[in-house]
Amino acid sequence: MKLFIDGDINNYYVQTLCMLFFPGAKFSQEEELTENSDVLSLTMRSTESGVTAYAEMRSGGRSVKKEWYEPYKEGFTKVKSAKIASGVAVLAAGEALFECTPPWGIMTGVRPAKIALPYVQSGMTTSRVRDALCSEYFLNPKKAALLTDIAEKEAVIIKNTPNDTCSVYISIPFCPTRCAYCSFVSYSTKRLLSMIDDYLEKLYQDIDRIFDNINRLGLRVLTVYVGGGTPTVLNPDQIAALLGKITSRVDPATLAEFTYEAGRPDTVTEEKMKVIKSFGVTRVSVNPQTLNDMVLDSIGRHHTTEDFYRAYNIARESGIKHINTDLIAGLPSESFTSFSRSVDEIIKLRPDNITFHTFCVKKAADILKTGNDVYSRTGGDTGKSVDYSQVAAGLAGYMPYYIYRQKNTVGNFENVGYALDGAEGLYNIYMMEEIHSVFAAGAGAVTKLVAKDGSVIKRAAMPKYPYEYLSTETYDRVTSDRDALIESFANEYL
């Protein structure tokens, strides 16, 4: 897709607006321009009283022009005013050209609750927050209500979180097989799986290193999250060694939450769950994604619905306090009838948490190699499926507690975590809303340093691939850089 921007507006922000109507779009100035090219021309003009955006959108030989004037308002920066003006102009052009309205209006970015939280924390009533989200960001009223409910739930949890705390993330980037839609850094070939023992030895050093930093800073670990990949791809002895290392550095009894992902049902055994429970883990995820075996096969999950029920029962009988399950709306070949049946069956199980995702394809996903068009502007049945999941969960006593959105999500819909009262996944909130620092160990793990007042955030990424992580030279350089960043950040902001 071609972008032509004239004026002071962030280029990346404009790209995210375009992707509301052109999912999967790639932006290149070298692309040859033809009469059928997808094009957005955006012009910004400012005066002393406000800013006007002029948007012309072209696709398939058709063209629409729209404009929007946004006056400067008290409490709004000029940057925010310009984003609103450009957002509304692009939104109006896209709506007219494609005859569809994105449910989230001009709200882009992965963390919508961060936008709603200040309204809630200022003391605004529920109805006023919803009205503000609709009038300022052009949200669908249903999405404004959902977002307000989540922000109100998060505000209570955040208020009760001490500012001398942090979280820890441990990365196990290996899976038994790779799902066709996967966007995570995870590895599943026999050669890479053979690296697990060496990887764990290096990981133990990394865990010691991040806990040394945490102790030096005088922070208290509130949550620990072992994620992936699929951490239950490890055998029982490996799981015991890993959890033994973690619990040698932090007492599980002092944690508000200790999570170990068991996302793939085909990796769950009674012995593994007993080991996980014995080390004080309080939360596991067992994720079917769908209870339709045909769809599971088409997305490369390599397990069945029966495998999920077996794994879920093992997790429940293990005595681990909280169990999360994931479902994905909008999977290729999944109908509304099929998805709604999965929702009903999962709710019957009464897991403490249910996360409803919307199908999203990243650039590295294997499914893109099939040549099929997996992107969708309107989402077909997906919107109906998302609505059903949220209504059904609410009627069953689950409340939404965290949310995130991704680019290239079918129909521009969202991912929402639901929980029974008191069973909210705290790490999800702390990580997504950037409430406190998260110290991360392992390949692909990102340490995120958050100032106590939340005003400054710095990131330090570990090597993306396990073979890079296992390189002594690369590991030593990256961890030294991370330690230096932590020290300098702490001196200035913590």
Coordinates of C-alpha atoms in Angstrom, one line a residue:
M1 CA 0.0 0.0 0.0
K2 CA 1.2 3.5 -0.8
L3 CA 1.0 6.4 1.8
F4 CA 1.4 10.0 1.0
I5 CA 1.5 12.2 4.1
D6 CA 1.8 16.0 4.1
G7 CA 1.9 17.4 7.6
D8 CA 3.0 16.7 11.2
I9 CA 1.5 13.3 12.0
N10 CA 3.2 10.1 13.1
N11 CA 3.6 7.8 10.1
Y12 CA 3.2 4.6 12.1
Y13 CA -0.1 5.8 13.5
V14 CA -1.4 6.5 10.0
Q15 CA -0.3 2.9 9.0
T16 CA -2.4 1.5 11.9
L17 CA -5.4 3.5 10.7
C18 CA -5.0 2.1 7.2
M19 CA -4.8 -1.4 8.5
L20 CA -8.4 -1.0 9.8
F21 CA -9.5 -1.2 6.2
F22 CA -6.5 -3.0 4.6
P23 CA -5.7 -5.9 6.9
G24 CA -2.3 -7.4 6.2
A25 CA -1.2 -4.3 4.2
K26 CA 2.5 -3.8 3.6
F27 CA 3.8 -0.3 3.2
S28 CA 6.5 0.4 0.7
Q29 CA 7.6 3.6 -1.0
E30 CA 9.1 1.6 -3.8
E31 CA 5.8 0.0 -4.7
E32 CA 4.8 0.8 -8.3
L33 CA 1.7 3.0 -8.4
T34 CA -1.1 1.9 -10.7
E35 CA -4.7 2.9 -11.1
N36 CA -5.8 -0.1 -9.0
S37 CA -3.3 0.5 -6.2
D38 CA -4.4 0.9 -2.6
V39 CA -3.5 4.5 -1.7
L40 CA -4.0 6.9 1.2
S41 CA -3.2 10.6 0.8
L42 CA -3.4 12.5 4.1
T43 CA -2.8 16.2 4.4
M44 CA -2.7 18.0 7.8
R45 CA -3.2 21.7 8.2
S46 CA -3.0 23.5 11.5
T47 CA -4.3 27.0 12.7
E48 CA -4.3 28.7 16.0
S49 CA -7.7 27.2 16.9
G50 CA -7.4 23.7 15.6
V51 CA -6.2 21.2 13.0
T52 CA -7.9 19.9 9.8
A53 CA -7.1 16.5 8.2
Y54 CA -7.9 15.8 4.5
A55 CA -7.9 12.1 3.6
E56 CA -8.3 10.6 0.1
M57 CA -8.5 6.8 0.1
R58 CA -8.2 4.8 -3.2
S59 CA -8.7 1.1 -3.8
G60 CA -9.7 -1.0 -6.9
G61 CA -9.9 2.1 -9.0
R62 CA -12.4 3.9 -6.7
S63 CA -11.6 6.9 -4.6
V64 CA -13.2 8.8 -1.6
K65 CA -12.3 12.1 -0.1
K66 CA -13.1 13.1 3.5
E67 CA -12.0 15.8 5.9
W68 CA -12.3 16.6 9.6
Y69 CA -11.7 19.7 11.7
E70 CA -10.7 19.1 15.3
P71 CA -10.6 22.2 17.5
Y72 CA -8.0 22.4 20.2
K73 CA -9.6 21.5 23.6
E74 CA -8.6 22.0 27.1
G75 CA -6.7 19.0 28.3
F76 CA -5.9 17.8 24.8
T77 CA -2.4 18.2 23.4
K78 CA -1.9 19.4 19.8
V79 CA -0.6 15.9 19.1
K80 CA -3.7 14.2 20.4
S81 CA -5.9 16.7 18.4
A82 CA -4.0 15.9 15.2
K83 CA -4.4 12.2 15.8
I84 CA -8.1 12.6 16.3
A85 CA -8.5 14.7 13.2
S86 CA -6.5 12.3 11.0
G87 CA -8.2 9.3 12.6
V88 CA -11.7 10.6 11.9
A89 CA -10.9 11.6 8.3
V90 CA -9.4 8.2 7.5
L91 CA -12.2 6.4 9.3
A92 CA -14.8 8.4 7.3
A93 CA -13.1 7.7 4.0
G94 CA -12.8 4.0 4.7
E95 CA -16.4 3.7 5.8
A96 CA -17.6 5.3 2.6
L97 CA -15.2 3.3 0.4
F98 CA -15.9 -0.1 1.9
E99 CA -19.2 0.4 3.6
C100 CA -18.1 -1.1 6.9
T101 CA -17.4 0.5 10.3
P102 CA -14.6 -0.7 12.5
P103 CA -16.0 -1.6 15.9
W104 CA -13.2 0.2 17.7
G105 CA -13.4 3.5 15.7
I106 CA -10.1 5.3 15.7
M107 CA -8.7 3.6 18.7
T108 CA -5.6 1.8 17.7
G109 CA -2.8 0.1 19.6
V110 CA -2.5 -3.1 21.6
R111 CA -3.6 -1.6 25.0
P112 CA -7.0 0.0 24.8
A113 CA -7.5 -0.2 28.6
K114 CA -4.6 2.2 29.1
I115 CA -6.7 4.8 27.3
A116 CA -9.8 4.2 29.4
L117 CA -8.0 3.9 32.8
P118 CA -7.3 7.6 33.3
Y119 CA -11.0 8.4 32.8
V120 CA -12.0 5.8 35.4
Q121 CA -9.2 6.9 37.8
S122 CA -10.3 10.5 37.6
G123 CA -13.6 9.6 39.2
M124 CA -15.8 9.8 36.2
T125 CA -19.0 7.8 36.3
T126 CA -19.4 4.7 34.2
S127 CA -21.8 6.4 31.8
R128 CA -19.5 9.4 31.4
V129 CA -16.5 7.2 30.6
R130 CA -18.5 5.3 28.0
D131 CA -19.8 8.5 26.5
A132 CA -16.2 9.9 26.3
L133 CA -14.9 6.8 24.6
C134 CA -17.7 7.0 22.0
S135 CA -17.4 10.7 21.3
E136 CA -13.6 11.0 21.3
Y137 CA -12.6 7.7 19.8
F138 CA -15.8 6.8 17.9
L139 CA -16.1 3.4 19.5
N140 CA -19.1 1.2 19.0
P141 CA -21.2 1.6 22.2
K142 CA -20.8 -2.2 23.0
K143 CA -17.1 -1.8 22.8
A144 CA -17.1 1.3 25.0
A145 CA -19.2 -0.5 27.6
L146 CA -16.8 -3.5 27.5
L147 CA -13.7 -1.3 27.8
T148 CA -15.2 0.7 30.7
D149 CA -16.0 -2.5 32.6
I150 CA -12.5 -3.8 32.2
A151 CA -10.9 -0.4 33.1
E152 CA -13.0 -0.3 36.3
K153 CA -12.0 -3.8 37.3
E154 CA -8.3 -3.1 36.6
A155 CA -8.4 0.2 38.5
V156 CA -9.3 -1.6 41.7
I157 CA -6.6 -4.1 41.3
I158 CA -4.0 -1.5 40.3
K159 CA -4.9 0.7 43.3
N160 CA -4.2 -2.2 45.6
T161 CA -0.8 -3.0 44.0
P162 CA 2.2 -1.7 46.0
N163 CA 4.7 0.3 44.0
D164 CA 7.7 -1.6 45.2
T165 CA 6.7 -4.8 43.4
C166 CA 7.6 -6.4 40.1
S167 CA 6.8 -9.5 38.0
V168 CA 9.1 -12.2 36.5
Y169 CA 8.6 -13.9 33.1
I170 CA 10.4 -17.1 32.2
S171 CA 10.5 -18.1 28.5
I172 CA 10.3 -21.7 27.3
P173 CA 10.2 -21.1 23.5
F174 CA 9.6 -24.7 22.4
C175 CA 6.4 -26.5 21.1
P176 CA 5.7 -30.1 20.1
T177 CA 4.5 -28.8 16.7
R178 CA 4.0 -25.3 15.3
C179 CA 0.4 -24.0 14.9
A180 CA -0.4 -22.6 11.5
Y181 CA -1.3 -19.2 12.9
C182 CA 1.4 -19.0 15.5
S183 CA 3.2 -15.6 15.9
F184 CA 5.3 -16.5 19.0
V185 CA 9.0 -17.2 19.0
S186 CA 8.7 -21.0 19.4
Y187 CA 10.5 -23.9 18.0
S188 CA 9.4 -27.4 17.2
T189 CA 11.8 -29.3 15.0
K190 CA 13.6 -32.3 16.4
R191 CA 16.9 -30.5 16.1
L192 CA 15.7 -27.6 18.1
L193 CA 13.9 -29.7 20.7
S194 CA 17.2 -31.5 21.2
M195 CA 18.6 -28.2 22.5
I196 CA 16.3 -28.1 25.5
D197 CA 18.8 -29.4 28.1
D198 CA 21.5 -27.0 27.1
Y199 CA 18.9 -24.2 26.9
L200 CA 17.7 -24.9 30.5
E201 CA 21.3 -24.7 31.8
K202 CA 21.7 -21.3 30.3
L203 CA 18.3 -20.3 31.5
Y204 CA 19.2 -21.1 35.1
Q205 CA 22.1 -18.6 34.9
D206 CA 19.7 -16.0 33.4
I207 CA 17.2 -16.6 36.2
D208 CA 19.8 -16.1 38.9
R209 CA 20.9 -12.9 37.1
I210 CA 17.5 -11.3 37.0
F211 CA 16.8 -12.2 40.6
D212 CA 20.1 -10.7 41.6
N213 CA 19.0 -7.5 39.9
I214 CA 15.6 -7.6 41.6
N215 CA 17.1 -8.1 45.0
R216 CA 19.7 -5.3 44.5
L217 CA 16.8 -2.9 43.7
G218 CA 14.8 -4.0 46.8
L219 CA 11.8 -5.0 44.8
R220 CA 9.3 -7.6 45.8
V221 CA 8.2 -10.2 43.2
L222 CA 4.4 -10.3 43.0
T223 CA 3.8 -12.7 40.1
V224 CA 5.9 -15.3 38.2
Y225 CA 4.8 -16.5 34.8
V226 CA 6.4 -19.4 32.9
G227 CA 5.3 -19.1 29.3
G228 CA 6.2 -20.1 25.8
G229 CA 6.0 -21.8 23.5
T230 CA 4.6 -24.6 25.5
P231 CA 6.4 -25.1 28.9
T232 CA 4.8 -28.5 29.3
V233 CA 6.9 -29.7 26.4
L234 CA 9.5 -30.3 29.1
N235 CA 9.6 -33.7 30.7
P236 CA 8.8 -34.1 34.5
D237 CA 12.4 -34.0 35.5
Q238 CA 13.1 -30.9 33.5
I239 CA 10.0 -29.2 34.9
A240 CA 11.1 -30.1 38.4
A241 CA 14.6 -28.7 37.8
L242 CA 13.2 -25.4 36.3
L243 CA 10.7 -24.8 39.1
G244 CA 13.3 -25.8 41.6
K245 CA 15.5 -23.1 40.3
I246 CA 12.7 -20.5 40.4
T247 CA 11.6 -21.4 43.9
S248 CA 15.2 -21.3 45.2
R249 CA 15.1 -17.6 44.4
V250 CA 11.5 -16.7 45.5
D251 CA 9.2 -18.3 48.0
P252 CA 6.0 -19.3 46.2
A253 CA 4.1 -18.5 49.4
T254 CA 5.0 -14.9 49.0
L255 CA 3.6 -14.6 45.5
A256 CA 0.2 -13.3 44.6
E257 CA 0.2 -15.6 41.5
F258 CA 2.5 -18.3 40.1
T259 CA 1.6 -19.4 36.5
Y260 CA 2.8 -22.3 34.4
E261 CA 1.4 -22.5 30.9
A262 CA 0.3 -25.9 29.8
G263 CA -1.3 -24.6 26.7
R264 CA -1.1 -27.7 24.4
P265 CA -3.4 -30.5 25.8
D266 CA -1.2 -33.1 24.0
T267 CA 1.7 -32.3 26.4
V268 CA -0.2 -32.6 29.7
T269 CA 0.3 -35.7 31.9
E270 CA -0.6 -36.5 35.5
E271 CA 3.0 -36.7 36.4
K272 CA 3.8 -33.3 35.0
M273 CA 0.8 -31.7 36.8
K274 CA 1.8 -33.3 40.1
V275 CA 5.3 -31.8 39.7
I276 CA 3.9 -28.4 38.8
K277 CA 1.5 -28.4 41.8
S278 CA 4.2 -29.6 44.2
F279 CA 6.2 -26.4 43.6
G280 CA 3.4 -24.1 44.5
V281 CA 2.1 -23.1 41.1
T282 CA -1.4 -21.5 41.4
R283 CA -2.4 -21.1 37.8
V284 CA -2.2 -23.1 34.6
S285 CA -3.6 -22.7 31.1
V286 CA -5.0 -25.6 29.1
N287 CA -6.0 -24.3 25.8
P288 CA -8.2 -26.1 23.2
Q289 CA -8.6 -23.0 20.9
T290 CA -11.7 -24.8 19.5
L291 CA -13.6 -28.0 20.3
N292 CA -14.0 -28.7 16.6
D293 CA -11.6 -31.5 15.6
M294 CA -11.8 -30.6 11.9
V295 CA -10.7 -27.0 12.6
L296 CA -8.0 -28.2 15.1
D297 CA -6.5 -30.4 12.3
S298 CA -6.6 -27.5 9.8
I299 CA -4.7 -25.1 12.0
G300 CA -2.0 -27.7 12.9
R301 CA -2.8 -28.2 16.6
H302 CA -2.2 -32.0 16.4
H303 CA -4.5 -32.8 19.3
T304 CA -8.2 -33.6 19.5
T305 CA -11.1 -32.4 21.6
E306 CA -10.9 -35.6 23.6
D307 CA -7.2 -34.8 24.4
F308 CA -8.3 -31.4 25.7
Y309 CA -11.0 -33.0 28.0
R310 CA -8.4 -35.4 29.3
A311 CA -5.8 -32.7 30.0
Y312 CA -8.4 -30.4 31.6
N313 CA -9.5 -33.1 34.0
I314 CA -5.9 -33.9 34.9
A315 CA -5.3 -30.2 35.6
R316 CA -8.5 -29.9 37.7
E317 CA -7.8 -33.1 39.7
S318 CA -4.2 -31.9 40.4
G319 CA -5.6 -29.4 42.8
I320 CA -3.9 -26.4 41.1
K321 CA -6.1 -23.4 42.3
H322 CA -6.9 -21.7 39.0
I323 CA -7.3 -23.0 35.4
N324 CA -7.5 -20.9 32.3
T325 CA -8.7 -22.0 28.9
D326 CA -8.4 -20.2 25.6
L327 CA -10.8 -20.1 22.6
I328 CA -10.2 -18.3 19.3
A329 CA -13.1 -16.7 17.3
G330 CA -12.8 -16.5 13.6
L331 CA -10.5 -19.5 12.9
P332 CA -10.4 -20.5 9.2
S333 CA -13.3 -22.9 8.4
E334 CA -14.9 -22.3 11.8
S335 CA -18.6 -21.3 11.7
F336 CA -20.6 -19.4 14.3
T337 CA -22.5 -22.5 15.2
S338 CA -19.3 -24.4 15.8
F339 CA -17.6 -21.7 17.8
S340 CA -20.7 -21.0 20.0
R341 CA -20.9 -24.7 20.8
S342 CA -17.3 -24.6 22.0
V343 CA -18.1 -21.6 24.2
D344 CA -21.1 -23.4 25.7
E345 CA -19.0 -26.5 26.4
I346 CA -16.1 -24.6 28.0
I347 CA -18.4 -22.7 30.2
K348 CA -20.0 -26.0 31.4
L349 CA -16.5 -27.0 32.7
R350 CA -16.4 -23.8 34.9
P351 CA -12.7 -22.9 34.5
D352 CA -11.7 -20.0 36.6
N353 CA -10.5 -18.0 33.6
I354 CA -11.6 -18.1 29.9
T355 CA -9.7 -16.0 27.4
F356 CA -11.5 -15.3 24.2
H357 CA -9.1 -14.4 21.4
T358 CA -9.8 -13.3 17.9
F359 CA -7.9 -15.0 15.0
C360 CA -4.9 -12.9 14.1
V361 CA -2.2 -13.7 11.6
K362 CA 1.3 -12.3 11.9
K363 CA 3.8 -12.1 9.0
A364 CA 5.8 -15.2 10.1
A365 CA 2.7 -17.5 10.4
D366 CA 2.8 -20.7 8.3
I367 CA -0.8 -20.3 7.2
L368 CA 0.3 -17.4 5.0
K369 CA 2.4 -19.8 2.9
T370 CA -0.8 -21.6 1.7
G371 CA -1.6 -18.7 -0.6
N372 CA -5.1 -18.4 0.9
D373 CA -6.5 -15.0 1.8
V374 CA -6.8 -15.3 5.6
Y375 CA -7.3 -11.6 6.2
S376 CA -10.9 -10.2 6.5
R377 CA -12.0 -6.6 6.7
T378 CA -15.4 -7.3 8.2
G379 CA -14.8 -10.7 9.7
G380 CA -17.9 -12.6 8.5
D381 CA -19.2 -14.6 11.5
T382 CA -16.4 -13.4 13.7
G383 CA -18.2 -10.4 15.2
K384 CA -21.3 -12.5 16.0
S385 CA -18.9 -15.1 17.6
V386 CA -17.1 -12.5 19.7
D387 CA -20.4 -11.0 20.8
Y388 CA -21.8 -14.5 21.7
S389 CA -18.7 -15.4 23.8
Q390 CA -18.9 -12.2 25.8
V391 CA -22.6 -12.4 26.4
A392 CA -22.5 -16.1 27.3
A393 CA -19.6 -15.5 29.7
G394 CA -21.3 -12.7 31.4
L395 CA -24.5 -14.7 31.9
A396 CA -22.5 -17.5 33.4
G397 CA -21.0 -15.2 36.1
Y398 CA -17.6 -14.3 34.4
M399 CA -16.4 -10.7 34.3
P400 CA -14.0 -9.2 31.8
Y401 CA -10.8 -8.2 33.5
Y402 CA -8.2 -7.5 30.7
I403 CA -8.0 -6.8 27.0
Y404 CA -5.6 -6.4 24.2
R405 CA -5.8 -5.9 20.5
Q406 CA -3.5 -6.8 17.6
K407 CA -3.0 -5.6 14.1
N408 CA -4.4 -7.8 11.3
T409 CA -7.1 -9.3 13.6
V410 CA -10.1 -10.6 11.7
G411 CA -12.7 -7.9 11.6
N412 CA -10.6 -5.6 13.9
F413 CA -12.0 -7.4 17.0
E414 CA -10.3 -7.9 20.4
N415 CA -8.9 -10.4 22.8
V416 CA -10.6 -10.4 26.3
G417 CA -9.9 -12.3 29.5
Y418 CA -12.9 -13.3 31.6
A419 CA -12.7 -14.6 35.2
L420 CA -14.8 -15.6 38.1
D421 CA -14.6 -13.2 40.9
G422 CA -11.2 -13.3 42.6
A423 CA -9.7 -15.4 39.9
E424 CA -8.3 -12.7 37.6
G425 CA -4.9 -13.3 36.0
L426 CA -2.9 -10.6 37.7
Y427 CA 0.2 -11.0 35.6
N428 CA -1.9 -10.3 32.5
I429 CA -3.0 -7.0 34.0
Y430 CA 0.4 -5.9 35.2
M431 CA 2.0 -6.8 31.9
M432 CA -0.6 -5.4 29.6
E433 CA -1.2 -2.1 31.5
E434 CA 2.5 -1.7 32.3
I435 CA 1.8 -1.3 36.0
H436 CA 5.3 -2.3 37.2
S437 CA 8.5 -3.7 35.9
V438 CA 8.7 -7.2 34.4
F439 CA 12.1 -8.9 34.5
A440 CA 12.3 -11.6 31.9
A441 CA 14.7 -14.5 31.3
G442 CA 15.1 -16.8 28.3
A443 CA 15.2 -16.6 24.5
G444 CA 12.9 -13.9 23.1
A445 CA 12.1 -12.6 26.6
V446 CA 11.8 -8.8 27.0
T447 CA 12.5 -7.1 30.3
K448 CA 10.3 -4.1 30.6
L449 CA 11.3 -1.4 33.1
V450 CA 8.5 0.9 34.3
A451 CA 9.1 4.0 36.4
K452 CA 7.2 4.1 39.6
D453 CA 4.9 6.8 38.3
G454 CA 4.5 5.0 35.0
S455 CA 5.9 7.9 33.0
V456 CA 9.0 6.1 31.5
I457 CA 9.3 2.6 30.1
K458 CA 12.5 1.0 28.8
R459 CA 12.9 -2.4 27.2
A460 CA 15.8 -4.9 27.0
A461 CA 15.3 -7.9 24.7
M462 CA 17.1 -11.2 25.0
P463 CA 18.3 -13.0 21.8
K464 CA 15.3 -14.1 19.8
Y465 CA 16.4 -17.6 18.8
P466 CA 17.6 -20.4 21.2
Y467 CA 20.8 -21.0 19.2
E468 CA 21.7 -17.3 19.6
Y469 CA 20.8 -17.5 23.3
L470 CA 23.1 -20.5 23.7
S471 CA 26.0 -18.5 22.1
T472 CA 28.2 -17.5 25.1
E473 CA 29.5 -14.4 23.3
T474 CA 25.9 -13.2 22.4
Y475 CA 24.5 -14.1 25.8
D476 CA 27.2 -12.3 27.7
R477 CA 26.9 -9.2 25.6
V478 CA 23.1 -9.0 25.8
T479 CA 22.8 -9.7 29.5
S480 CA 25.6 -7.2 30.3
D481 CA 23.7 -4.6 28.3
R482 CA 20.5 -5.5 30.1
D483 CA 22.2 -5.2 33.5
A484 CA 23.6 -1.8 32.6
L485 CA 20.2 -0.6 31.5
I486 CA 18.6 -1.9 34.7
E487 CA 21.2 -0.1 36.8
S488 CA 21.0 3.2 35.0
F489 CA 17.1 3.1 34.9
A490 CA 17.0 2.3 38.6
N491 CA 19.3 5.2 39.5
E492 CA 17.1 7.6 37.6
Y493 CA 13.5 6.3 37.9
L494 CA 13.2 3.7 40.7

